[in-house]
Tab-separated table of C-alpha atoms in Angstrom:
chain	number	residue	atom	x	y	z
A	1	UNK	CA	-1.847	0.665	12.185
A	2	UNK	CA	-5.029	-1.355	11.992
A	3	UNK	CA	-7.998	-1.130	14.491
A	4	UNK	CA	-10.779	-3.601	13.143
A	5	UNK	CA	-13.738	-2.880	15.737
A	6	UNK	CA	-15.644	-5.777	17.285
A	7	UNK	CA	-19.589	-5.090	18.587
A	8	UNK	CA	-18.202	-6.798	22.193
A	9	UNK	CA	-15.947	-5.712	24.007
A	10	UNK	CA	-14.654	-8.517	26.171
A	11	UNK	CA	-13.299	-6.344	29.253
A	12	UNK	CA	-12.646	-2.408	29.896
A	13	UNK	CA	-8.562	-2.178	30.639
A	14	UNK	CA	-7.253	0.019	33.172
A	15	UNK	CA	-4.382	1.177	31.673
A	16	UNK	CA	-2.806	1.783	34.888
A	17	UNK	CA	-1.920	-1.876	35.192
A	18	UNK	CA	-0.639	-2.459	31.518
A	19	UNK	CA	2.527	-3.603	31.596
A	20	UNK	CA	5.601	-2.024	29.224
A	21	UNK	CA	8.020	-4.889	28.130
A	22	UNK	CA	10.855	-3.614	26.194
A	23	UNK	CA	12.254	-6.490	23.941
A	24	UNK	CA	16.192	-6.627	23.840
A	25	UNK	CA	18.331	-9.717	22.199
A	26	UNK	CA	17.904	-12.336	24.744
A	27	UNK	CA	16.332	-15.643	25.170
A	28	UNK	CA	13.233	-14.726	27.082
A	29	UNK	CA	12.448	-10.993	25.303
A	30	UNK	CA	12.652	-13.190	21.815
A	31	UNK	CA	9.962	-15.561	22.926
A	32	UNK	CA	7.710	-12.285	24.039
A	33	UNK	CA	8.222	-10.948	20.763
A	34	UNK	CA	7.346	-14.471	18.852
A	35	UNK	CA	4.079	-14.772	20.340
A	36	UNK	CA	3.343	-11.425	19.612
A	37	UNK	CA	4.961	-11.444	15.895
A	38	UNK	CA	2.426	-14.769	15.152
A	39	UNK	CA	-0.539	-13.627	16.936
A	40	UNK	CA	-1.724	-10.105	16.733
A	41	UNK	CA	1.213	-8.401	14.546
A	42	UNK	CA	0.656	-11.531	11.960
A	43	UNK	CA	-3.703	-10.860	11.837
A	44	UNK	CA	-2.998	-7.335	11.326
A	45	UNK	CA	-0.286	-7.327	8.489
A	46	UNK	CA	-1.853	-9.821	5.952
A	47	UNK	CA	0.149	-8.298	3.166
A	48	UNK	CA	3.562	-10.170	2.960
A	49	UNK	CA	5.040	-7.341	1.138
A	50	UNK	CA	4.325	-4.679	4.425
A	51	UNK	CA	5.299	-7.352	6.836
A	52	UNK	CA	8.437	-7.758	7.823
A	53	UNK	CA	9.575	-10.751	9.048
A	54	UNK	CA	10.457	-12.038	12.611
A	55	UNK	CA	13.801	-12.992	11.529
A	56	UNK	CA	14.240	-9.430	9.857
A	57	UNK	CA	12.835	-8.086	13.575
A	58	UNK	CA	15.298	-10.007	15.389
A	59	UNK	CA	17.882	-9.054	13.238
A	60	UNK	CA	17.281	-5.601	13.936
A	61	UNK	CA	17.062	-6.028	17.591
A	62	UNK	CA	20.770	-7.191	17.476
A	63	UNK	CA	21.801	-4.722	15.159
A	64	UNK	CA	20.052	-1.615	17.102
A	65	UNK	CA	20.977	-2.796	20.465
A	66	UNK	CA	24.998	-2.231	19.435
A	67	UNK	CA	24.796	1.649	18.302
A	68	UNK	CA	23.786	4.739	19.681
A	69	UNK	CA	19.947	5.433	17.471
A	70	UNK	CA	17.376	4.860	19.597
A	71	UNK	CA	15.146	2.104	18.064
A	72	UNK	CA	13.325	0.332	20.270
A	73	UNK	CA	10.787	-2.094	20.237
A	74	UNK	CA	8.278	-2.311	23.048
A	75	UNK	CA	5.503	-4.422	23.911
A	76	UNK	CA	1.910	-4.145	26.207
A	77	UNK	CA	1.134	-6.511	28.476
A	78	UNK	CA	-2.517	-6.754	30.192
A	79	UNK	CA	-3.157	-9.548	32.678
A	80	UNK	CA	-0.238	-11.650	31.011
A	81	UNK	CA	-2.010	-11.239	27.646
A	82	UNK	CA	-0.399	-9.142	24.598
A	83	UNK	CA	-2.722	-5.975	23.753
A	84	UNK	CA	0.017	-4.174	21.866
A	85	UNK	CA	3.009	-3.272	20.251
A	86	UNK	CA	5.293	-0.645	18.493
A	87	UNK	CA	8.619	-0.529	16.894
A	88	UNK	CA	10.148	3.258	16.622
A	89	UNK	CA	12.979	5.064	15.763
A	90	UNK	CA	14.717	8.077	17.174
A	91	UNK	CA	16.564	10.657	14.149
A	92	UNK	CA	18.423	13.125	16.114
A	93	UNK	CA	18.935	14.437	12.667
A	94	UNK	CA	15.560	15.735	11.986
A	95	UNK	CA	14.356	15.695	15.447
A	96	UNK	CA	11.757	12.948	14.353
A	97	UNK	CA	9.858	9.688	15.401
A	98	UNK	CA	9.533	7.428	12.318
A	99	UNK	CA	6.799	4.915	14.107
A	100	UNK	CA	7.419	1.609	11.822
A	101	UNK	CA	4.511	-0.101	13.237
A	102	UNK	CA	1.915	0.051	16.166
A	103	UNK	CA	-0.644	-2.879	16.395
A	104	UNK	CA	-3.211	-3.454	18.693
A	105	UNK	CA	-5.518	-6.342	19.755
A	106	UNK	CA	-8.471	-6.670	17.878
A	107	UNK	CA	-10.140	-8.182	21.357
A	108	UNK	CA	-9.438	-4.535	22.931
A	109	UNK	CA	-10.724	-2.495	20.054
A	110	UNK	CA	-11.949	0.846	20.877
A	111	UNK	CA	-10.658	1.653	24.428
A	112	UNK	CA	-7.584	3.606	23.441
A	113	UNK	CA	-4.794	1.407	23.680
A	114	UNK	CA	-2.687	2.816	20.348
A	115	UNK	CA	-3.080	6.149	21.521
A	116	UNK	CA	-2.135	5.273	25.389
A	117	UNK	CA	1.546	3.400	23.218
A	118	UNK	CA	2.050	6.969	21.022
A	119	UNK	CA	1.526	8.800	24.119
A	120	UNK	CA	3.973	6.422	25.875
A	121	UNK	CA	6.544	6.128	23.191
A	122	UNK	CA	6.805	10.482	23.180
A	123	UNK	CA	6.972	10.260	26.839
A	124	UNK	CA	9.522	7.924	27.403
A	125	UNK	CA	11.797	10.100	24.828
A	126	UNK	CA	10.945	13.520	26.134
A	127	UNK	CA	11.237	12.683	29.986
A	128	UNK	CA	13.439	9.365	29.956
A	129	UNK	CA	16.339	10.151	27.215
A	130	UNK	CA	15.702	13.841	27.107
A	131	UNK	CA	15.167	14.483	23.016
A	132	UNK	CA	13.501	17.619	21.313
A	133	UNK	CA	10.725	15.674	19.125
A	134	UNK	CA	9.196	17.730	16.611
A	135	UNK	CA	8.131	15.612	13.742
A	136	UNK	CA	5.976	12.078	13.968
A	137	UNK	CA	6.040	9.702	10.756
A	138	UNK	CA	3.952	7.123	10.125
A	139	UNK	CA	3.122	4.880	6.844
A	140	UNK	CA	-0.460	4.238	6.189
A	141	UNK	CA	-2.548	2.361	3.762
A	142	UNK	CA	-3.823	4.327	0.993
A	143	UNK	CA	-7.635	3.579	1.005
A	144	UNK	CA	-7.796	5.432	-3.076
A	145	UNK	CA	-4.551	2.532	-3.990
A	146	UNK	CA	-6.004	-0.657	-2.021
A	147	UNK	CA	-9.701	-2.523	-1.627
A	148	UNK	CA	-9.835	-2.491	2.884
A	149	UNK	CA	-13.205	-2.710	4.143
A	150	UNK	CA	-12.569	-1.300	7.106
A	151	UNK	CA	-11.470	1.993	7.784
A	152	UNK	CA	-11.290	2.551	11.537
A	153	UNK	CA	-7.640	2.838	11.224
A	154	UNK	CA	-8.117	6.416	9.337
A	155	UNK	CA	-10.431	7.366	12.216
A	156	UNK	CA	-7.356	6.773	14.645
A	157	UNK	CA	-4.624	8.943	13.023
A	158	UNK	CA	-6.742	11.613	11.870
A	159	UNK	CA	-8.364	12.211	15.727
A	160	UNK	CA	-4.204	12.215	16.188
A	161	UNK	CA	-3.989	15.280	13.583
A	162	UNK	CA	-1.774	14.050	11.090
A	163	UNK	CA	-1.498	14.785	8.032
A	164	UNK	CA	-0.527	13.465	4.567
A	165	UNK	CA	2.833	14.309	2.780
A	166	UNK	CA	1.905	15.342	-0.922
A	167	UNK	CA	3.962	13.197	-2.746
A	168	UNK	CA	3.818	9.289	-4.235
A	169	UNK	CA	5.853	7.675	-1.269
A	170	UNK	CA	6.753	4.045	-2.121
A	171	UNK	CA	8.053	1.923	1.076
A	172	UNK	CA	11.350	-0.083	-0.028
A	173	UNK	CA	11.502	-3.108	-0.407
A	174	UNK	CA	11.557	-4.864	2.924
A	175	UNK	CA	13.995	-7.441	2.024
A	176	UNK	CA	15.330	-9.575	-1.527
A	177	UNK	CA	12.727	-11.789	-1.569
A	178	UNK	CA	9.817	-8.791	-1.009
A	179	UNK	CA	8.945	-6.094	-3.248
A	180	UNK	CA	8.110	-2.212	-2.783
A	181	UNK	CA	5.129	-1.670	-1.674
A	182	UNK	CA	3.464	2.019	-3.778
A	183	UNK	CA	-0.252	1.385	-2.167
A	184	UNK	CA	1.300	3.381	1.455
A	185	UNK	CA	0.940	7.043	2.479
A	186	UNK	CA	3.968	8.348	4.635
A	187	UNK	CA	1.714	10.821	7.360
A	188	UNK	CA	3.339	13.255	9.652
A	189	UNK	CA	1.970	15.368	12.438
A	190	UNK	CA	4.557	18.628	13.776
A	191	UNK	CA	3.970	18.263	17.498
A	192	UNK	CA	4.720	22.044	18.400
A	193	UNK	CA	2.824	23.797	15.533
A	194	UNK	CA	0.024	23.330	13.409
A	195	UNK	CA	1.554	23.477	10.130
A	196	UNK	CA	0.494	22.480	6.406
A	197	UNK	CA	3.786	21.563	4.646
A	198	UNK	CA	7.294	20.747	5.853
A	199	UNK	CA	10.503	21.356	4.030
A	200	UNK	CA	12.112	18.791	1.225
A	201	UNK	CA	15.436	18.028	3.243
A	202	UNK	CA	13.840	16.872	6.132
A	203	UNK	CA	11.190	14.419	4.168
A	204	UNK	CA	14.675	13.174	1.885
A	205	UNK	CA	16.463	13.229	5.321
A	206	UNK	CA	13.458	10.981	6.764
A	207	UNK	CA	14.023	8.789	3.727
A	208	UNK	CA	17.082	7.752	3.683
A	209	UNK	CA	17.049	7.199	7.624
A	210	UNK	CA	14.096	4.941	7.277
A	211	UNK	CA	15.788	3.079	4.820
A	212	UNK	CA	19.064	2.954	6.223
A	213	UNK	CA	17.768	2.121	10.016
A	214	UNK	CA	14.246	0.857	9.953
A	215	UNK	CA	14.521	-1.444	6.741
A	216	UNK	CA	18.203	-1.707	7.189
A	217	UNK	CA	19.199	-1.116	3.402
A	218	UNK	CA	23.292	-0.620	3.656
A	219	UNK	CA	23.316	2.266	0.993
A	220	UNK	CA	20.037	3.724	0.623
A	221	UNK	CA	21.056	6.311	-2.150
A	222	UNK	CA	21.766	3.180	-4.587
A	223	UNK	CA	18.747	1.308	-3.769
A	224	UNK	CA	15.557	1.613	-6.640
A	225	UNK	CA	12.431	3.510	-4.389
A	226	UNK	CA	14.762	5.320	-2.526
A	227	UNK	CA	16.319	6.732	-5.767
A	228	UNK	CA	12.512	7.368	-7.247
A	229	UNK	CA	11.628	9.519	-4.438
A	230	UNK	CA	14.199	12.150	-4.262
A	231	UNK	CA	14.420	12.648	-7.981
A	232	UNK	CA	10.282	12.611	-7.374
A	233	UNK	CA	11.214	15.383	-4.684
A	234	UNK	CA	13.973	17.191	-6.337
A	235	UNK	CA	12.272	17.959	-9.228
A	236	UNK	CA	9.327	20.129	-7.563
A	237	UNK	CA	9.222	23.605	-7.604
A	238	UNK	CA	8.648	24.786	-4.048
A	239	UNK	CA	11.648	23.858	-1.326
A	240	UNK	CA	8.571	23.109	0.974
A	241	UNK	CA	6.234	19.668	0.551
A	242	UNK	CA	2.446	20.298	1.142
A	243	UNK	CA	0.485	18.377	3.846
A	244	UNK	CA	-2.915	17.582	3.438
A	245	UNK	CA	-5.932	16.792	5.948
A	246	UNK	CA	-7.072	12.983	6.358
A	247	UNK	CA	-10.257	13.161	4.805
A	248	UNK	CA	-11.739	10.172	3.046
């Protein structure tokens, strides 16, 4: 999630009025989701390797539209203009919310749109489809791993409470032609309790979900990161992970 702050804010929203459009494989939710992919998903993913592409987005559109996990993609509207946009996945398994991506215009910096979608997303699960959410995941850039200048972005998910999973997490690669990418930190926040580490299974569960559903990887148990991190995991003492503050 990146949130690059501009000295100007052009105008205040009123977030009553933003409009919700959930993308589904069809002809006029595509084009919705191509202007946002090449406009403000595109400026806020410069890293080929962490951005997936549209065709890869489509693709699982089609493929998540057909079975019963609830991924969804949804996308903010403001006076006709795109402000927003999240991709998220439901695993009943684990009771979790594995948040693949939330981006937000860099025109609208500051006046709470990304936490206005989270608050949306858990909403829309907890009232709409009726799920027990306890765990949020989210991948983040690792500020100690990568040069970014600006760190607003940390601001965001630490007001949110989350909180780092104490192990080298390496995002699989996102297709053939793209490689792992080992400069990401997998966060989590417990949404009932305040809690400081979280058990092995569910972070291997969380895994291989990720992989299987968000990045689409057939087998996940045969593919290279995916292997790394539960020996990684397997191999530690404690049957519990430790979560550590954002502080930077």
């Amino acid at each position: 999630y990146n949130c690059n702050e501009r000295n100007v804010i052009m105008e205040t929203i009123d977030k009553n009025l933003i409009e919700k459009v959930e993308i589904k494989y069809n002809i006029d939710s595509i084009k919705i989701l191509t202007d946002f992919y090449n406009g403000i998903f595109v400026e806020n993913f410069p890293d080929e390797n962490e951005r997936d592409s549209l065709e890869n987005i489509i693709k699982y559109i089609k493929v998540n539209e057909f079975n019963s996990l609830l991924s969804r993609i949804i996308i903010y509207k403001y006076n006709n203009e795109i402000i927003g946009g999240i991709i998220f996945d439901y695993f009943q398994e684990i009771s979790s919310i594995a948040v693949e991506f939330i981006v937000t215009s860099k025109k609208y910096s500051g006046q709470g749109i990304g936490t206005f979608i989270l608050n949306n997303i858990v909403s829309l699960l907890k009232n709409k489809y009726k799920k027990n959410i306890e765990w949020l995941f989210i991948e983040i850039e690792d500020p100690q791993k990568i040069k970014i200048d600006n760190l607003s972005y940390l601001y965001f998910w630490k007001k949110l409470h989350m909180k780092i999973i104490d192990f080298n997490y390496i995002q699989p690669a996102l297709s053939s032609e793209k490689t792992p990418v080992e400069h990401l930190l997998l966060c989590v926040k417990n949404l009932k309790l305040d809690v400081f580490s979280i058990s092995k299974e569910i972070v291997k569960n969380f895994i291989f979900l990720y992989a299987k559903h968000a990045i689409l990887i057939e087998n996940p148990l045969s593919d290279f990161s995916v292997k790394k991190m539960f020996h990684l995991i397997e191999n530690l003492e404690n049957n519990t992970l430790s979560l550590k503050n954002l502080n930077f």
